[in-house]
XYZ file of C-alpha atoms in Angstrom:
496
model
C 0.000 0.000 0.000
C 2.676 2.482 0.803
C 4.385 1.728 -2.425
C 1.691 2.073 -4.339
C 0.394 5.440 -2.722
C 3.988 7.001 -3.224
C 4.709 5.446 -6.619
C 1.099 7.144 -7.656
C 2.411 10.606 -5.539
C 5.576 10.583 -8.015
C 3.929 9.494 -11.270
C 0.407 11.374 -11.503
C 1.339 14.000 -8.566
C -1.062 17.230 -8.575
C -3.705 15.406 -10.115
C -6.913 15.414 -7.917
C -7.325 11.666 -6.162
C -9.777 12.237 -3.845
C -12.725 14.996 -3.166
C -15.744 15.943 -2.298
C -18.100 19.038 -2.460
C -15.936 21.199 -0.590
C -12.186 19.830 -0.888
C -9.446 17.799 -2.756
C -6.558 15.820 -2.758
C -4.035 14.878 -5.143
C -2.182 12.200 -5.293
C 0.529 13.463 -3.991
C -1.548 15.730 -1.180
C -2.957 11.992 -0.330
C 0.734 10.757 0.352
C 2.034 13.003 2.147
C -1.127 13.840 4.506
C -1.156 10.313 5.340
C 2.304 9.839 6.253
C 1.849 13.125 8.230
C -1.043 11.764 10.136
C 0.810 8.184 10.117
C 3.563 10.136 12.281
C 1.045 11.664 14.584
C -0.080 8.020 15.500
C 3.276 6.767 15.588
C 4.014 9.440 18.320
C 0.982 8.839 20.419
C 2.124 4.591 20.128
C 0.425 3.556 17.673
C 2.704 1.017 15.813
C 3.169 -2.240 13.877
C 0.637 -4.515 14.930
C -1.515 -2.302 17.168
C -5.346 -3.131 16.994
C -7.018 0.061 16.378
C -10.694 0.554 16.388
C -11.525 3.108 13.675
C -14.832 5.033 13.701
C -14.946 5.080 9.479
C -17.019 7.610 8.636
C -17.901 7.835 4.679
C -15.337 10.701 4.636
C -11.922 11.995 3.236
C -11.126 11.967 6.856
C -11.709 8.219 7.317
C -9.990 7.076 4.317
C -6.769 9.336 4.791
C -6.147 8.008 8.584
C -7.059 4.313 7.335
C -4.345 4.727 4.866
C -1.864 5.725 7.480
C -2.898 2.985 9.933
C -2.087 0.852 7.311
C 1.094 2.462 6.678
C 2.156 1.764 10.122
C 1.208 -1.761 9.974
C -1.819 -1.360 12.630
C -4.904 -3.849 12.240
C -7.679 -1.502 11.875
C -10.806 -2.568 12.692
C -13.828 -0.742 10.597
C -16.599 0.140 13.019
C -19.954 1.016 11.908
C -20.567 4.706 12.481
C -24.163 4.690 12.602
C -22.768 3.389 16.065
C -21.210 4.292 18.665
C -17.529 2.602 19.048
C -18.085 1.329 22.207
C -21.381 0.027 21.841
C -19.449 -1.866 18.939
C -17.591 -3.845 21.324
C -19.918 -4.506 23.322
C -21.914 -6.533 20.190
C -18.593 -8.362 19.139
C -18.881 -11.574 21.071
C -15.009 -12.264 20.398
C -13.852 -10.617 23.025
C -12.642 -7.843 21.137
C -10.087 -5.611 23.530
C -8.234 -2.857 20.865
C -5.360 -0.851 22.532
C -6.298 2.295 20.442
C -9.846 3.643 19.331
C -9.677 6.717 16.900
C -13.586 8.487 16.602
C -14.788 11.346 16.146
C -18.277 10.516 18.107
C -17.551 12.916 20.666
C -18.075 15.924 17.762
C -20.945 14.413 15.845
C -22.825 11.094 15.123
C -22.883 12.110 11.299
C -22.150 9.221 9.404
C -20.294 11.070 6.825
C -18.434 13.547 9.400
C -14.858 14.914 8.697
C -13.206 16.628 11.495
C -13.178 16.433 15.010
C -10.963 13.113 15.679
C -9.588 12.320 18.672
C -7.262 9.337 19.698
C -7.655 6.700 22.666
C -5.232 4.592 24.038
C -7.459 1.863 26.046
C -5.258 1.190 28.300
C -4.296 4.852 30.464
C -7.255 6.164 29.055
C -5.368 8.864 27.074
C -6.975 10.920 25.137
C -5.931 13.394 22.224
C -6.636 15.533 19.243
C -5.810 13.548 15.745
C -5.979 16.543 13.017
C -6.433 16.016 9.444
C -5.043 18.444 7.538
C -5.995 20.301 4.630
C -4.259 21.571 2.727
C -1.840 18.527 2.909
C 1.345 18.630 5.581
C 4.571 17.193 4.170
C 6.816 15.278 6.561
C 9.363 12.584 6.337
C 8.444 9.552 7.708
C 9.525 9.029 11.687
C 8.710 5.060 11.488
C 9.977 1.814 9.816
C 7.030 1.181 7.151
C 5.388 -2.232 7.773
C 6.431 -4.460 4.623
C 4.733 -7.944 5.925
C 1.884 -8.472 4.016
C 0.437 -11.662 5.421
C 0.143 -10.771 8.704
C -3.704 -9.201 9.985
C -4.649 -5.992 8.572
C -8.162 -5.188 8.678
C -11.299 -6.155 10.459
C -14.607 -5.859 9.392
C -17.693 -6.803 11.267
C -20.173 -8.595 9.925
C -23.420 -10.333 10.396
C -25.182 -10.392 7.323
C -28.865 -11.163 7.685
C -28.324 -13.943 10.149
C -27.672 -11.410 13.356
C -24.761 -13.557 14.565
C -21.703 -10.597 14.875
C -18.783 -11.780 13.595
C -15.337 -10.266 12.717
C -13.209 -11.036 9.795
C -9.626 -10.558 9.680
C -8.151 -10.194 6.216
C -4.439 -9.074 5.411
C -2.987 -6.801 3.211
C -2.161 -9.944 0.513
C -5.562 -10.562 0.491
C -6.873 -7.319 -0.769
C -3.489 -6.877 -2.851
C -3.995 -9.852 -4.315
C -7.843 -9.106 -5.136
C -6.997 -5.757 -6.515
C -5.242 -6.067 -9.849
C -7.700 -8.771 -11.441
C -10.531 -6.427 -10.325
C -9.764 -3.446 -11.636
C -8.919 -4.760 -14.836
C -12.249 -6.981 -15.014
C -14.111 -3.428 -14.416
C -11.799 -1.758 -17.085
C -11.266 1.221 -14.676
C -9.253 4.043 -15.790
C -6.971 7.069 -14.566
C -9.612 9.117 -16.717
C -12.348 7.644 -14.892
C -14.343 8.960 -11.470
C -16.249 7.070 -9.142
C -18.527 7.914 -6.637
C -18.813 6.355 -3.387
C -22.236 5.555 -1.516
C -21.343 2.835 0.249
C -20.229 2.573 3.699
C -16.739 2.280 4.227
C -17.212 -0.008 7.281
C -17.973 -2.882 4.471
C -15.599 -4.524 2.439
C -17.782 -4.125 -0.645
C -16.404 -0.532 -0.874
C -12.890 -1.153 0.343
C -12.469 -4.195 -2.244
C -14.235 -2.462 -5.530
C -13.272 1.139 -4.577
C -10.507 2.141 -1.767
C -8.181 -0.579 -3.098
C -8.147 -0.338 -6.840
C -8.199 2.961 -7.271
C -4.847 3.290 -5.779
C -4.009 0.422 -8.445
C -5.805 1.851 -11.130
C -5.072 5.562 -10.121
C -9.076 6.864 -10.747
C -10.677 10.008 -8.634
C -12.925 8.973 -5.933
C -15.657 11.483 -5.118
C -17.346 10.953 -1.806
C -20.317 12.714 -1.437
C -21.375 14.190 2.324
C -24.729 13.322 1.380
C -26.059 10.152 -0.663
C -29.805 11.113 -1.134
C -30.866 10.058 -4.185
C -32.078 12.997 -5.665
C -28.534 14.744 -4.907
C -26.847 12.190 -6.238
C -28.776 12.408 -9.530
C -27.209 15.790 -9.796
C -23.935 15.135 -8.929
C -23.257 12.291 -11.399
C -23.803 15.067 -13.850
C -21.624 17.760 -11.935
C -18.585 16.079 -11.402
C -18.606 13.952 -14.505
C -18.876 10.644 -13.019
C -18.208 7.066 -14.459
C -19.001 4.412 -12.417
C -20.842 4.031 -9.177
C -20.944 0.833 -6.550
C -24.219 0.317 -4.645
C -26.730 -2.222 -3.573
C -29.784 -3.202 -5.028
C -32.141 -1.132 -2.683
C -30.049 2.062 -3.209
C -29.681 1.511 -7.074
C -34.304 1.530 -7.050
C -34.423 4.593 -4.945
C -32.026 6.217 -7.171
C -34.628 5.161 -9.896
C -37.505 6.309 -8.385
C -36.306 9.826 -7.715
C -35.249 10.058 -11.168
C -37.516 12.744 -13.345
C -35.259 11.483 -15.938
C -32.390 9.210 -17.460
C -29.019 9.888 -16.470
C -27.366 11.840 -19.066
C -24.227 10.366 -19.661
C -23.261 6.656 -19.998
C -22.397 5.448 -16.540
C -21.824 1.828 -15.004
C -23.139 0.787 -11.912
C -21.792 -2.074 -10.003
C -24.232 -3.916 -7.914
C -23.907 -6.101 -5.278
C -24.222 -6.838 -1.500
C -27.943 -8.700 -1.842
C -30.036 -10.419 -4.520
C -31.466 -7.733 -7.593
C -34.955 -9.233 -8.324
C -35.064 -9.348 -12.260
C -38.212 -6.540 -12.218
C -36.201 -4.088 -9.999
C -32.945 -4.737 -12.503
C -34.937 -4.000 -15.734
C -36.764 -0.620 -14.085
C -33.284 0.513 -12.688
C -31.575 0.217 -16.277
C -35.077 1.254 -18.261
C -35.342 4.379 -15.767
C -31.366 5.596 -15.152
C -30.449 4.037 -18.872
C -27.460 2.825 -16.834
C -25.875 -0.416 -17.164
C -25.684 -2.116 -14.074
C -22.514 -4.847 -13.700
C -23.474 -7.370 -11.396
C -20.986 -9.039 -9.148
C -20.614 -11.444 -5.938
C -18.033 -11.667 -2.933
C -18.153 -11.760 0.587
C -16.306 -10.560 3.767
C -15.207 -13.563 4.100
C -13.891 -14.346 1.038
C -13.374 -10.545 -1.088
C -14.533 -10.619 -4.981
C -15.510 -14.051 -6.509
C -16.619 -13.691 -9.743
C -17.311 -10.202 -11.570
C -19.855 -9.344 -14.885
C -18.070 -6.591 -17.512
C -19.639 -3.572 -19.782
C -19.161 -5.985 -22.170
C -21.353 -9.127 -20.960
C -24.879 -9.339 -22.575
C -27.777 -8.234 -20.733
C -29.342 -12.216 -20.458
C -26.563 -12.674 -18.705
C -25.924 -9.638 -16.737
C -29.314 -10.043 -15.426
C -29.491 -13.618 -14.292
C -25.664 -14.433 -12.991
C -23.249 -12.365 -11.128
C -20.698 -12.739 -13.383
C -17.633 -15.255 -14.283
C -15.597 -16.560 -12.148
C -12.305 -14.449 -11.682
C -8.627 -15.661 -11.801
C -7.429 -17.844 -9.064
C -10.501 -18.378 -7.130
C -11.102 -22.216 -7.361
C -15.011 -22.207 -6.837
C -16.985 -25.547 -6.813
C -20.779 -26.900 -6.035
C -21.351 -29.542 -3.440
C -24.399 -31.180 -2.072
C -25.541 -31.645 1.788
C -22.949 -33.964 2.299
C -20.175 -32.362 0.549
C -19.940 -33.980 -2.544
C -18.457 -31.797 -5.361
C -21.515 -31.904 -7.908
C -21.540 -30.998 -11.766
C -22.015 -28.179 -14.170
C -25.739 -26.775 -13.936
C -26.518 -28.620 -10.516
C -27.530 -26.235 -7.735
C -25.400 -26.976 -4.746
C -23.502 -24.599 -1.906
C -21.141 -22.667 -3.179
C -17.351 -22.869 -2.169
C -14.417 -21.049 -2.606
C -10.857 -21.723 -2.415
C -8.520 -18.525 -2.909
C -5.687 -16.086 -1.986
C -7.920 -13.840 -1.122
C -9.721 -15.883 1.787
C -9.944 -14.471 5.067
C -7.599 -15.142 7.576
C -10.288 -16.064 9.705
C -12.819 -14.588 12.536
C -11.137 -12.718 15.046
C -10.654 -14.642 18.608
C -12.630 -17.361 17.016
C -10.971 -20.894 15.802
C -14.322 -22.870 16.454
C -16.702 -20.023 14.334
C -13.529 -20.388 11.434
C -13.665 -24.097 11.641
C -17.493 -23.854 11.039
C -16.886 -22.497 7.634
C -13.604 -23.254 5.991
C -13.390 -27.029 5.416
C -10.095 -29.334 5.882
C -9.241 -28.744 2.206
C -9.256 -24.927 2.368
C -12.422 -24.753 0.863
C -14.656 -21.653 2.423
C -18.439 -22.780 2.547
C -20.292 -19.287 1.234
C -24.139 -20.452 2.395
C -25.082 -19.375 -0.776
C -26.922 -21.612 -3.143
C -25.961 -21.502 -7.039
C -24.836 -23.458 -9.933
C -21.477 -23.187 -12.516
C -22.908 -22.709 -15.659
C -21.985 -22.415 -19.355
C -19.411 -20.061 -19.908
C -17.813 -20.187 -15.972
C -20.703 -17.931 -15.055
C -21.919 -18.136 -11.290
C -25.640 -18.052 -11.037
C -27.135 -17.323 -7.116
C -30.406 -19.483 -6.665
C -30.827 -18.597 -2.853
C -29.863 -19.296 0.601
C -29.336 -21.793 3.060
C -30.529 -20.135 5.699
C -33.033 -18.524 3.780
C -34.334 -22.126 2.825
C -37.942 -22.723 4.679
C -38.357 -26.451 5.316
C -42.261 -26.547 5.427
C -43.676 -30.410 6.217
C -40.549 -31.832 4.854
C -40.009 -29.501 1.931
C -37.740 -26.912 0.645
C -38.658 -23.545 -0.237
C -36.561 -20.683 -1.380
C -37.094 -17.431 0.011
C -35.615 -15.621 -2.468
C -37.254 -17.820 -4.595
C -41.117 -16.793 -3.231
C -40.096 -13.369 -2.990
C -39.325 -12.990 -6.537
C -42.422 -14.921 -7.775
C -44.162 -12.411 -5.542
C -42.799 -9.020 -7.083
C -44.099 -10.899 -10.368
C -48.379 -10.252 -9.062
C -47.552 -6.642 -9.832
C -48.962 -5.609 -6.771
C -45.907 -4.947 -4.583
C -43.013 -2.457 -4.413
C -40.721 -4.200 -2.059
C -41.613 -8.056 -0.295
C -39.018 -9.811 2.484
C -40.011 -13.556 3.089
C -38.868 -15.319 6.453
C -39.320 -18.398 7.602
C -41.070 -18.704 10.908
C -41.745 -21.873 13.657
C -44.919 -23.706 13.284
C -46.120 -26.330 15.486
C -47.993 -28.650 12.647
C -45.607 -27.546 9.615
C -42.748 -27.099 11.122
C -41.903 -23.989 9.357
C -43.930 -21.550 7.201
C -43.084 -18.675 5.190
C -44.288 -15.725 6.575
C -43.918 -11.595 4.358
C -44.049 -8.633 5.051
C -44.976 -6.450 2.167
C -44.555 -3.027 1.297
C -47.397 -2.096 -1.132
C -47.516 -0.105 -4.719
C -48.309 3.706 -4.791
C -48.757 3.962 -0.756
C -52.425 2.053 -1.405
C -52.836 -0.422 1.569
C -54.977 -3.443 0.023
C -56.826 -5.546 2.385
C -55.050 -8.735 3.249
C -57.872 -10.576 1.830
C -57.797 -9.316 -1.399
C -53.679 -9.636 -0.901
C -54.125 -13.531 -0.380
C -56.094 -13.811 -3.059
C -53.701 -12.164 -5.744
C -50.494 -14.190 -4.194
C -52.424 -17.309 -4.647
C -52.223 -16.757 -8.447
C -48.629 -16.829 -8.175
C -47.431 -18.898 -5.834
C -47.982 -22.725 -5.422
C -49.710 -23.974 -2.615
C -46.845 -25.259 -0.378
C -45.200 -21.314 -0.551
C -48.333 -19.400 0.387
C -47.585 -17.495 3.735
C -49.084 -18.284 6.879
C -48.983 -14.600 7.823
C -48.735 -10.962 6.051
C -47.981 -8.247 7.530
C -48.128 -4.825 5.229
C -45.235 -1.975 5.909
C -44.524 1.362 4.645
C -41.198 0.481 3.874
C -39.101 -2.702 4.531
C -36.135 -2.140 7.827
C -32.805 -1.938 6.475
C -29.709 -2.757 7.943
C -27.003 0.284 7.134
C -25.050 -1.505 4.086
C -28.976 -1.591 2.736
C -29.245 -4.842 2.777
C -33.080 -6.267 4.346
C -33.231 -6.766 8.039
C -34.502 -10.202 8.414
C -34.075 -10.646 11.646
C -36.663 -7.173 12.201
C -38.860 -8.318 10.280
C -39.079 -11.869 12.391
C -39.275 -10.047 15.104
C -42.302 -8.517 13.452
C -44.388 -11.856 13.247
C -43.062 -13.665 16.868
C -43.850 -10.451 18.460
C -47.746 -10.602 17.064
């Protein structure tokens, strides 16, 4: 990372890097503010190996000291800041103890703050001001930089739509070794600029955006706000190329558009299933093309869709599998099964995890004796290498001995026509064993009666996958990387 920061600082030097509405950093600013803030951490003790818990705010800020604790060779652990840091460790059940906490809490609870930093050591309870300059300091370095790359590096919490907090360690191979094929599979440019919307807490945006562009050498614009409608202006403003979100961002930017986009732009989705309907209104209402892709924490990027693949496929598959990721289908006993045959998918790379912090038994859980990392996710390898998603395992509903897919009911649902956003969940039942339950989050605001509801489901759904209950929302809980909140919306029908 540091030799790819300053060989960028000495080859592209005053061009801008990164920015937002009201400020801007070359490449070369970027270098030398982060080995400026680097030394200010050194001083205070922050050094090689130090766990430091990092409130990452979606901010120039957040990714200019995350860059110098990675300098320095510190793990730094990406907290949420839609939390508070402590309240953080409290929820990691790994007994997670850093020496250092950097936040900036104490000013505001802004998620996309800059300013007002402060440093903690854990320990003395030591507190101090952490400035980020602008414009840039320049300082030699006053510390040996950290040149082991398999050693931890970053943690990101995660827990997905299961509720179980987890962290995962990853080192700086991992992401190094992610970041080459990735940006070339996107065809990113040093002409191009990307906007960020994402969270930096998730590895989503740090493997697709914080990484390559230091590889790849693009501007990164990141916004201080990400409503829709703002956005919609700034793709224009500031000449934008690409932009990363999730499927649930990618329809509101939709449905605040008056209309298309007017320039060409690519938008990589991932982070949760696109429903086909939502995927053709986002592309028919932006004119965008949206390049679909599929990782994990766990694992980084696995396989990866291009400008160039053809909408059939763009829309059903998340894309070929990418170079060096050894990805194979098994069954319920874990017997590697054939081309087209749905199966869990696994994943055998550099780019692995090195494993959940504190946590040997949760790491043995899903990383098999032949390296093999089991995803959870359902899917088959078809024609072509391309990776097609077909649900869950733990989305699976077992109702009186039989397998249903959530994802499965909940696109069948979209289908009636009726419905702007559904969430199915599987629920406890004493005589089925387990039914799927929805919530619902009707068309145009109009709240049908559930009667009438039933009535249009049953004409497209089968028997077996008709809920048990419905329960009708104004809009669906999200978690903050916009993914659904499953574990809400449960809440929703055992609390009734």
């Amino acid at each position: 990372l540091y030799q790819c920061l300053k060989d960028a600082a000495e080859e592209e030097r005053d061009r801008t890097y990164l920015f937002n509405e009201r400020r801007s950093y070359s490449f070369l600013q970027t270098f030398n503010e982060s080995v400026a803030i680097a030394n200010d951490l050194y001083k205070f003790g922050i050094k090689d190996g130090s766990l430091v818990a990092l409130r990452i705010t979606r901010s120039l800020d957040s990714v200019l000291i995350f860059f110098a604790l990675q300098i320095l060779g510190a793990v730094t652990a990406l907290i949420d800041p839609h939390k508070k840091v402590g309240q953080s460790i409290q929820e990691c059940n790994e007994n997670f103890n850093p020496q250092f906490v950097i936040t900036n809490e104490g000013h505001t609870m802004d998620i996309s703050a800059n300013g007002g930093w402060k440093i903690k050591d854990c320990a003395s309870g030591l507190a101090v001001n952490l400035t980020v300059s602008y414009p840039a300091r320049r300082e030699a370095e006053l510390f040996n930089v950290n040149t082991d790359g398999t050693k931890p590096a970053i943690m990101a919490f995660t827990s997905g739509s299961t509720g179980e907090y987890k962290a995962v360690v990853h080192s700086r191979f991992s992401f190094t070794s992610d970041i080459f094929e990735v940006y070339k599979r996107y065809s990113y440019s040093k002409d191009n600029t990307v906007i960020d919307v994402l969270p930096l807490c998730y590895l989503y945006a740090m493997a697709l955006l914080v990484f390559p562009s230091i590889a790849a050498r693009f501007k990164v614009f990141i916004p201080e706000s990400i409503k829709p409608e703002i956005i919609l202006g700034y793709i224009g403003k500031y000449n934008v190329d690409y932009i990363l979100g999730v499927p649930s961002y990618y329809k509101r930017l939709a449905e605040a558009a008056y209309c298309p986009i007017g320039k060409p732009i690519l938008g990589m989705i991932s982070g949760a299933p696109c429903p086909k309907e939502d995927f053709a209104f986002i592309e028919d209402k932006l004119k965008i093309k949206l390049i679909p892709s599929y990782g994990m924490s766990e694992t980084l990027n696995i396989t990866s869709n291009t400008a160039d693949t053809p909408y059939e496929k763009r829309i059903n598959s998340v894309g070929k599998i990418l170079p060096f990721r050894d990805v194979i289908v098994t069954d319920s006993n874990g017997n590697r099964l054939g081309g087209n045959e749905v199966g869990e998918i696994c994943v055998k790379s550099p780019m692995l995890m090195l494993g959940y912090y504190n946590s040997e038994e949760a790491t043995a859980k899903i990383k098999d004796a032949d390296g093999y990392l089991h995803t959870g996710d359902l899917g088959y390898i078809g024609d072509g290498n391309y990776l097609y998603i077909t649900g869950r395992k733990k989305d699976i509903i077992i109702r009186n001995g039989k397998n249903l897919s959530a994802i499965g009911i909940e696109q069948n649902l979209l289908r009636a026509g009726c419905f702007a956003e559904v969430a199915v969940v599987g629920i406890r039942d004493e005589k089925d064993g387990e039914v799927p339950c929805v919530a619902v989050v009707p068309k145009d605001g109009v709240k049908p009666d559930k009667e009438q509801l039933l009535e249009k489901i049953k004409t497209v759904l089968h028997k077996n996958e008709l809920p048990k209950r419905i329960v009708i929302l104004d809009k669906l809980p999200l978690l903050p990387n916009g993914k659904i909140d499953k574990q809400t919306i449960k809440k929703l029908f055992y609390d009734c």
